[in-house]
Amino acid sequence: MESEDDIDMHDANNESGEDDFYSGGDDDAGAMAAYDDSDADIADYEFIDNDSDDSDDLVSIRSQQNYTILSEVDIRHRQEDDIMRISTVLSISKAEAGILLRFYSWSVSKVYDEWFADEEMVRRSVGLLEKPVVPFPHGREMTCGICFETYPYNRLHTAACGHPFCNSCWAGYISTAINYGPGCLILSCPDPPCAAAVGQDMINALASDEDREKYLRYFIRSYVEDNRKTTWCPAPGCDFAVDFILGCGNYDVTCRCSYSFCWNCTEEAHRPVDCGNVAKWILKNIAESETMKWILGNSKPCPKCKRPIEKNQGCMHITCTPPCKFEFCWLCLGAWSEHGERTGGFYACNHYETAKQEGVYDEAEKRREMAKNSLERYTHYYERWATNQSSRQKAMADLQQMQSVHLEKLSDIQCQTESQLKFITEAWLQIVECRRVLKWTYAYGYYLPEHEHAKRQFFEYLQGEAESGLERLHQCAEKELQVYLNAEGPSKDFNEFRTKLAGLTSVTRNYFENLVRALENGLSDVDTHGACSRMGSSKSVGGSSSRGRSGKGKGSTSRSSGSSRNIDNSDHWSCEYCTFANDKSATICQMCTK
């Protein structure tokens, strides 16, 4: 579908920009900007009860997204609307309109363009004949072109071409095509040289109930699978589709089943890493080559039988397994019978060590060393990628537990309404999203060229600041909250905890906004001479967002880069690192301890 199809979308077309988790937004959002961001996060997860006070907010947020989630009913309605539109404008039957739309991948504008440019050519290409090729006289018997039996005309059917076939042969022909799969949607006349299309009206008239149901299923799926703007949610067992506004840049979408994925490649949501590197990373994680690298890096081939051997003891005297039983030196791979006092004894091989000191390496040893280094580097990034994935799954489970059980309990203990405890849900939503982003930054770091030292240094700085902020937030939401959940009555310092957790949520969001923005821009802020010159000023990068720069972001304050304390008023000073407003008497930041 093209431009005409966009009228069925939400009002997202009228939005001036994206309003996703890390879009940065417009400075005109005012003091409610950070609040809107946190509400947008809630739309990413469906743990929230439908009867909660946030339901209206969720509807409002979803209307601003650059995609629309479609159920099967929604798909049918859109499909029927498009068919009716084409049928009305072109003055053709609904069956013919369906054939046209499917041929042009359900693009209404494409059908219009081609039809009004050359109607005759379109009819010929699609198989919509204006006049029958064979006359079909009424009131007389005719011979079926398949079984060659003679039938009265009321027991025969024809496509637009006029070739007569009996109802029984038509039913068998249609059933066979449907059982073969979606190819039944381009069914044509059974007569071999004829290209006349068979529409849904003939399927409904001649096919069995079971075959009609299968055909309808293929017909509906075609509306999604043949349309370049829609795709199915890849989550197992999910029947929702996503209709996307092309050209918006950010491809991350969240289905109603709570699964977040990339609309472009249908892998799980992976901002800020591009789809190409994600495909390479996933392939690398499952590739046999990694096993081979481990074998090369941690084993050596027996000099006699060439089978790989892993050294499991400290002695350099290796004996191959039967039937080979060859004894050799692990260091130089020479026969052990040639080793003795003159070569440095049984636990050293000075021939090898001398060669190593002189830089004379065997090519196989070089390859083993390179494979081992490559494997260690991959393991470093993969372990952290997988660890953050596990932490994210645990955080999602904790979020669900919080919303279904703990919020009600905390509300009773602290004598506060659940709406007043919304800051806890926002904190957990932030943790879940940040774990996802942090996970993919390790894949980004793996593919960052090693020779670009300045970019790598700046990347590791931003990643470290973001990870540090996330760990503080996660610990506060996970550990410190337990004190108030286990309390016997209202706690006097609960409001202080509220301020701390809300502040950490805002600070962590700022860190990750800047991290995502920097990585999506290819770390273009780094000059060719290195990132060291930016480290002093990047403190403000780690602690401010696009909203923070305007002074309107939640939890942010205006500050200069030349002072560690910025006086907002006579009672407080703002931390240059995390923007937290500290009491005037404090000598270190109570939030980030800097």
Short mmCIF file of N, CA, C and O in Angstrom, two decimals, residues 469-563:
data_model
loop_
_atom_site.label_atom_id
_atom_site.label_comp_id
_atom_site.label_asym_id
_atom_site.label_seq_id
_atom_site.Cartn_x
_atom_site.Cartn_y
_atom_site.Cartn_z
N GLY A 469 25.13 3.75 36.09
CA GLY A 469 23.85 4.32 36.50
C GLY A 469 22.75 3.27 36.58
O GLY A 469 21.92 3.29 37.51
N LEU A 470 22.75 2.33 35.64
CA LEU A 470 21.74 1.28 35.65
C LEU A 470 21.89 0.38 36.87
O LEU A 470 20.90 -0.02 37.48
N GLU A 471 23.13 0.05 37.23
CA GLU A 471 23.34 -0.81 38.39
C GLU A 471 22.84 -0.14 39.67
O GLU A 471 22.26 -0.79 40.55
N ARG A 472 23.06 1.18 39.78
CA ARG A 472 22.55 1.88 40.96
C ARG A 472 21.03 1.86 41.02
O ARG A 472 20.43 1.64 42.06
N LEU A 473 20.41 2.08 39.86
CA LEU A 473 18.95 2.06 39.80
C LEU A 473 18.42 0.66 40.10
O LEU A 473 17.46 0.50 40.88
N HIS A 474 19.03 -0.35 39.50
CA HIS A 474 18.55 -1.72 39.69
C HIS A 474 18.68 -2.15 41.15
O HIS A 474 17.77 -2.78 41.71
N GLN A 475 19.79 -1.80 41.78
CA GLN A 475 19.98 -2.15 43.18
C GLN A 475 18.98 -1.45 44.08
O GLN A 475 18.43 -2.04 45.01
N CYS A 476 18.70 -0.19 43.78
CA CYS A 476 17.74 0.56 44.59
C CYS A 476 16.34 -0.04 44.46
O CYS A 476 15.64 -0.23 45.46
N ALA A 477 15.92 -0.38 43.23
CA ALA A 477 14.58 -0.92 43.00
C ALA A 477 14.46 -2.34 43.52
O ALA A 477 13.38 -2.77 43.93
N GLU A 478 15.56 -3.09 43.50
CA GLU A 478 15.50 -4.50 43.87
C GLU A 478 15.77 -4.73 45.35
O GLU A 478 15.06 -5.52 46.00
N LYS A 479 16.75 -4.06 45.91
CA LYS A 479 17.17 -4.32 47.29
C LYS A 479 16.55 -3.34 48.28
O LYS A 479 15.96 -3.74 49.29
N GLU A 480 16.70 -2.06 48.03
CA GLU A 480 16.24 -1.06 49.00
C GLU A 480 14.72 -1.04 49.16
O GLU A 480 14.20 -0.72 50.22
N LEU A 481 14.01 -1.41 48.09
CA LEU A 481 12.55 -1.44 48.18
C LEU A 481 12.07 -2.52 49.15
O LEU A 481 10.99 -2.39 49.74
N GLN A 482 12.86 -3.58 49.30
CA GLN A 482 12.44 -4.68 50.17
C GLN A 482 12.25 -4.21 51.62
O GLN A 482 11.43 -4.76 52.35
N VAL A 483 13.01 -3.21 52.02
CA VAL A 483 12.88 -2.69 53.39
C VAL A 483 11.46 -2.20 53.64
O VAL A 483 10.87 -2.47 54.70
N TYR A 484 10.90 -1.52 52.66
CA TYR A 484 9.56 -0.94 52.83
C TYR A 484 8.48 -2.00 52.61
O TYR A 484 7.37 -1.87 53.15
N LEU A 485 8.79 -3.03 51.82
CA LEU A 485 7.83 -4.11 51.64
C LEU A 485 7.72 -4.96 52.91
O LEU A 485 6.67 -5.54 53.20
N ASN A 486 8.82 -5.06 53.66
CA ASN A 486 8.84 -5.87 54.87
C ASN A 486 8.49 -5.07 56.13
O ASN A 486 8.46 -5.64 57.22
N ALA A 487 8.24 -3.76 55.97
CA ALA A 487 7.93 -2.92 57.13
C ALA A 487 6.55 -3.29 57.69
O ALA A 487 5.67 -3.78 56.98
N GLU A 488 6.37 -3.03 58.97
CA GLU A 488 5.09 -3.33 59.62
C GLU A 488 4.11 -2.17 59.53
O GLU A 488 2.92 -2.37 59.81
N GLY A 489 4.61 -0.99 59.22
CA GLY A 489 3.74 0.17 59.12
C GLY A 489 4.37 1.24 58.25
O GLY A 489 5.45 1.03 57.68
N PRO A 490 3.73 2.38 58.12
CA PRO A 490 4.27 3.46 57.28
C PRO A 490 5.67 3.87 57.72
O PRO A 490 5.95 3.99 58.92
N SER A 491 6.55 4.08 56.76
CA SER A 491 7.93 4.48 57.04
C SER A 491 8.07 5.98 56.88
O SER A 491 7.56 6.57 55.91
N LYS A 492 8.78 6.62 57.82
CA LYS A 492 8.95 8.06 57.79
C LYS A 492 9.79 8.51 56.59
O LYS A 492 9.59 9.61 56.07
N ASP A 493 10.74 7.66 56.20
CA ASP A 493 11.64 8.07 55.12
C ASP A 493 11.21 7.53 53.76
O ASP A 493 12.01 7.47 52.82
N PHE A 494 9.93 7.11 53.63
CA PHE A 494 9.49 6.57 52.35
C PHE A 494 9.50 7.64 51.26
O PHE A 494 9.82 7.35 50.09
N ASN A 495 9.16 8.87 51.62
CA ASN A 495 9.18 9.94 50.62
C ASN A 495 10.61 10.22 50.14
O ASN A 495 10.82 10.58 48.98
N GLU A 496 11.59 10.06 51.02
CA GLU A 496 12.98 10.21 50.60
C GLU A 496 13.36 9.10 49.62
O GLU A 496 14.07 9.34 48.64
N PHE A 497 12.86 7.89 49.88
CA PHE A 497 13.10 6.79 48.95
C PHE A 497 12.45 7.08 47.60
O PHE A 497 13.03 6.81 46.55
N ARG A 498 11.25 7.65 47.62
CA ARG A 498 10.56 8.02 46.38
C ARG A 498 11.41 8.99 45.57
O ARG A 498 11.59 8.83 44.37
N THR A 499 11.93 10.01 46.25
CA THR A 499 12.77 11.00 45.56
C THR A 499 14.03 10.36 44.98
O THR A 499 14.42 10.65 43.84
N LYS A 500 14.63 9.47 45.76
CA LYS A 500 15.86 8.83 45.29
C LYS A 500 15.60 7.94 44.08
O LYS A 500 16.33 8.01 43.07
N LEU A 501 14.57 7.10 44.16
CA LEU A 501 14.29 6.18 43.06
C LEU A 501 13.86 6.93 41.80
O LEU A 501 14.30 6.60 40.68
N ALA A 502 13.03 7.95 41.96
CA ALA A 502 12.61 8.74 40.79
C ALA A 502 13.80 9.47 40.19
O ALA A 502 13.93 9.58 38.96
N GLY A 503 14.69 9.98 41.05
CA GLY A 503 15.88 10.65 40.54
C GLY A 503 16.80 9.71 39.80
O GLY A 503 17.32 10.04 38.73
N LEU A 504 17.02 8.50 40.35
CA LEU A 504 17.85 7.52 39.66
C LEU A 504 17.24 7.10 38.33
O LEU A 504 17.95 6.87 37.36
N THR A 505 15.92 6.99 38.29
CA THR A 505 15.25 6.64 37.03
C THR A 505 15.50 7.70 35.97
O THR A 505 15.83 7.39 34.82
N SER A 506 15.37 8.96 36.35
CA SER A 506 15.60 10.05 35.42
C SER A 506 17.05 10.11 34.97
O SER A 506 17.35 10.28 33.78
N VAL A 507 17.97 9.95 35.91
CA VAL A 507 19.40 10.00 35.59
C VAL A 507 19.77 8.87 34.64
O VAL A 507 20.49 9.06 33.66
N THR A 508 19.29 7.67 34.94
CA THR A 508 19.61 6.51 34.10
C THR A 508 19.04 6.69 32.70
O THR A 508 19.69 6.35 31.70
N ARG A 509 17.83 7.24 32.61
CA ARG A 509 17.25 7.51 31.29
C ARG A 509 18.14 8.47 30.51
O ARG A 509 18.39 8.28 29.31
N ASN A 510 18.65 9.50 31.19
CA ASN A 510 19.52 10.46 30.51
C ASN A 510 20.79 9.81 30.00
O ASN A 510 21.22 10.05 28.87
N TYR A 511 21.40 8.96 30.84
CA TYR A 511 22.61 8.26 30.40
C TYR A 511 22.35 7.45 29.14
O TYR A 511 23.13 7.48 28.18
N PHE A 512 21.28 6.69 29.15
CA PHE A 512 21.01 5.80 28.03
C PHE A 512 20.52 6.55 26.79
O PHE A 512 20.75 6.11 25.67
N GLU A 513 19.83 7.65 26.98
CA GLU A 513 19.47 8.48 25.83
C GLU A 513 20.71 8.91 25.07
O GLU A 513 20.78 8.84 23.84
N ASN A 514 21.71 9.38 25.81
CA ASN A 514 22.94 9.85 25.18
C ASN A 514 23.75 8.70 24.59
O ASN A 514 24.37 8.85 23.53
N LEU A 515 23.73 7.56 25.26
CA LEU A 515 24.43 6.40 24.72
C LEU A 515 23.81 5.95 23.40
O LEU A 515 24.51 5.74 22.41
N VAL A 516 22.49 5.82 23.37
CA VAL A 516 21.80 5.40 22.14
C VAL A 516 22.03 6.41 21.03
O VAL A 516 22.32 6.06 19.88
N ARG A 517 21.90 7.70 21.36
CA ARG A 517 22.06 8.74 20.36
C ARG A 517 23.48 8.72 19.77
O ARG A 517 23.67 8.83 18.56
N ALA A 518 24.46 8.55 20.64
CA ALA A 518 25.85 8.54 20.17
C ALA A 518 26.13 7.34 19.27
O ALA A 518 26.78 7.48 18.22
N LEU A 519 25.64 6.17 19.64
CA LEU A 519 25.90 4.97 18.85
C LEU A 519 25.15 5.01 17.53
O LEU A 519 25.68 4.57 16.49
N GLU A 520 23.94 5.51 17.52
CA GLU A 520 23.19 5.60 16.25
C GLU A 520 23.81 6.63 15.31
O GLU A 520 23.64 6.53 14.10
N ASN A 521 24.52 7.60 15.85
CA ASN A 521 25.24 8.57 15.03
C ASN A 521 26.64 8.09 14.65
O ASN A 521 27.41 8.85 14.06
N GLY A 522 26.96 6.83 15.00
CA GLY A 522 28.27 6.31 14.66
C GLY A 522 29.40 6.93 15.44
O GLY A 522 30.54 6.97 14.96
N LEU A 523 29.12 7.42 16.66
CA LEU A 523 30.13 8.09 17.50
C LEU A 523 30.81 9.21 16.72
O LEU A 523 32.01 9.42 16.82
N SER A 524 30.01 9.95 15.97
CA SER A 524 30.55 11.01 15.11
C SER A 524 31.10 12.18 15.90
O SER A 524 31.83 13.01 15.35
N ASP A 525 30.78 12.27 17.19
CA ASP A 525 31.30 13.38 18.00
C ASP A 525 32.80 13.25 18.26
O ASP A 525 33.43 14.21 18.69
N VAL A 526 33.34 12.08 18.02
CA VAL A 526 34.76 11.85 18.30
C VAL A 526 35.59 12.39 17.13
O VAL A 526 35.36 12.04 15.98
N ASP A 527 36.59 13.25 17.44
CA ASP A 527 37.46 13.75 16.38
C ASP A 527 38.53 12.71 16.07
O ASP A 527 38.72 11.73 16.77
N THR A 528 39.25 12.90 15.00
CA THR A 528 40.23 11.92 14.53
C THR A 528 41.44 11.81 15.42
O THR A 528 42.21 10.85 15.32
N HIS A 529 41.66 12.76 16.32
CA HIS A 529 42.85 12.72 17.17
C HIS A 529 42.62 11.97 18.46
O HIS A 529 43.57 11.68 19.17
N GLY A 530 41.37 11.68 18.81
CA GLY A 530 41.12 10.93 20.03
C GLY A 530 39.97 11.51 20.81
O GLY A 530 39.51 12.61 20.55
N ALA A 531 39.54 10.72 21.78
CA ALA A 531 38.38 11.12 22.57
C ALA A 531 38.77 11.75 23.89
O ALA A 531 37.92 12.22 24.62
N CYS A 532 40.07 11.75 24.18
CA CYS A 532 40.48 12.27 25.49
C CYS A 532 40.09 13.71 25.70
O CYS A 532 39.74 14.14 26.79
N SER A 533 40.15 14.48 24.61
CA SER A 533 39.85 15.90 24.73
C SER A 533 38.40 16.15 25.08
O SER A 533 38.03 17.22 25.53
N ARG A 534 37.55 15.09 24.86
CA ARG A 534 36.12 15.26 25.11
C ARG A 534 35.70 14.72 26.46
O ARG A 534 34.57 14.89 26.88
N MET A 535 36.61 14.03 27.14
CA MET A 535 36.21 13.37 28.36
C MET A 535 35.75 14.35 29.43
O MET A 535 34.84 14.07 30.18
N GLY A 536 36.39 15.51 29.51
CA GLY A 536 35.99 16.48 30.52
C GLY A 536 34.59 16.98 30.30
O GLY A 536 33.79 17.07 31.21
N SER A 537 34.28 17.29 29.05
CA SER A 537 32.96 17.82 28.75
C SER A 537 31.91 16.74 28.64
O SER A 537 30.74 17.02 28.73
N SER A 538 32.36 15.46 28.45
CA SER A 538 31.38 14.40 28.28
C SER A 538 30.69 14.05 29.58
O SER A 538 29.77 13.26 29.60
N LYS A 539 31.14 14.58 30.68
CA LYS A 539 30.40 14.38 31.92
C LYS A 539 28.98 14.88 31.75
O LYS A 539 28.03 14.28 32.21
N SER A 540 28.86 16.02 31.08
CA SER A 540 27.52 16.55 30.86
C SER A 540 26.76 15.72 29.85
O SER A 540 25.56 15.62 29.91
N VAL A 541 27.50 15.05 28.92
CA VAL A 541 26.84 14.17 27.97
C VAL A 541 26.21 13.00 28.69
O VAL A 541 25.12 12.56 28.38
N GLY A 542 26.94 12.47 29.67
CA GLY A 542 26.42 11.32 30.40
C GLY A 542 25.26 11.66 31.30
O GLY A 542 24.55 10.78 31.74
N GLY A 543 25.06 12.91 31.60
CA GLY A 543 24.02 13.22 32.57
C GLY A 543 22.95 14.13 32.06
O GLY A 543 22.20 14.68 32.83
N SER A 544 22.86 14.36 30.78
CA SER A 544 21.82 15.25 30.26
C SER A 544 21.19 14.64 29.04
O SER A 544 21.79 13.87 28.33
N SER A 545 19.99 15.01 28.76
CA SER A 545 19.29 14.57 27.57
C SER A 545 18.96 15.78 26.73
O SER A 545 19.25 16.91 27.08
N SER A 546 18.30 15.50 25.59
CA SER A 546 17.91 16.63 24.76
C SER A 546 16.92 17.51 25.48
O SER A 546 16.87 18.72 25.28
N ARG A 547 16.12 16.89 26.35
CA ARG A 547 15.22 17.70 27.15
C ARG A 547 15.99 18.43 28.23
O ARG A 547 15.67 19.54 28.61
N GLY A 548 17.03 17.73 28.75
CA GLY A 548 17.81 18.37 29.80
C GLY A 548 18.51 19.61 29.32
O GLY A 548 18.72 20.55 30.06
N ARG A 549 18.90 19.61 28.04
CA ARG A 549 19.59 20.78 27.53
C ARG A 549 18.69 22.00 27.50
O ARG A 549 19.14 23.13 27.57
N SER A 550 17.41 21.76 27.37
CA SER A 550 16.50 22.90 27.36
C SER A 550 16.07 23.30 28.75
O SER A 550 15.35 24.26 28.92
N GLY A 551 16.49 22.48 29.73
CA GLY A 551 16.13 22.77 31.11
C GLY A 551 14.72 22.38 31.45
O GLY A 551 14.21 22.74 32.48
N LYS A 552 14.06 21.59 30.55
CA LYS A 552 12.67 21.23 30.80
C LYS A 552 12.50 19.77 31.17
O LYS A 552 11.41 19.33 31.44
N GLY A 553 13.56 18.98 31.11
CA GLY A 553 13.44 17.56 31.38
C GLY A 553 13.21 17.30 32.85
O GLY A 553 13.66 18.03 33.71
N LYS A 554 12.56 16.19 33.11
CA LYS A 554 12.29 15.80 34.49
C LYS A 554 13.58 15.46 35.20
O LYS A 554 14.36 14.68 34.73
N GLY A 555 13.81 16.03 36.34
CA GLY A 555 14.99 15.73 37.13
C GLY A 555 16.24 16.39 36.63
O GLY A 555 17.32 16.11 37.09
N SER A 556 16.16 17.28 35.66
CA SER A 556 17.35 17.91 35.11
C SER A 556 17.38 19.37 35.49
O SER A 556 16.35 20.01 35.70
N THR A 557 18.58 19.91 35.60
CA THR A 557 18.74 21.32 35.91
C THR A 557 19.81 21.90 35.03
O THR A 557 20.70 21.21 34.55
N SER A 558 19.74 23.19 34.80
CA SER A 558 20.75 23.86 33.99
C SER A 558 22.04 23.97 34.76
O SER A 558 22.06 24.26 35.93
N ARG A 559 23.17 23.64 34.07
CA ARG A 559 24.45 23.72 34.74
C ARG A 559 25.54 24.06 33.74
O ARG A 559 25.42 23.79 32.55
N SER A 560 26.61 24.63 34.22
CA SER A 560 27.76 24.95 33.38
C SER A 560 28.79 23.86 33.50
O SER A 560 28.81 23.11 34.46
N SER A 561 29.69 23.73 32.50
CA SER A 561 30.68 22.66 32.50
C SER A 561 31.89 23.02 33.33
O SER A 561 32.76 22.20 33.55
N GLY A 562 32.00 24.20 33.82
CA GLY A 562 33.21 24.59 34.52
C GLY A 562 33.13 24.48 36.01
O GLY A 562 34.08 24.80 36.70
N SER A 563 32.01 24.03 36.55
CA SER A 563 31.88 23.96 38.00
C SER A 563 31.26 22.65 38.39
O SER A 563 30.37 22.15 37.74
#
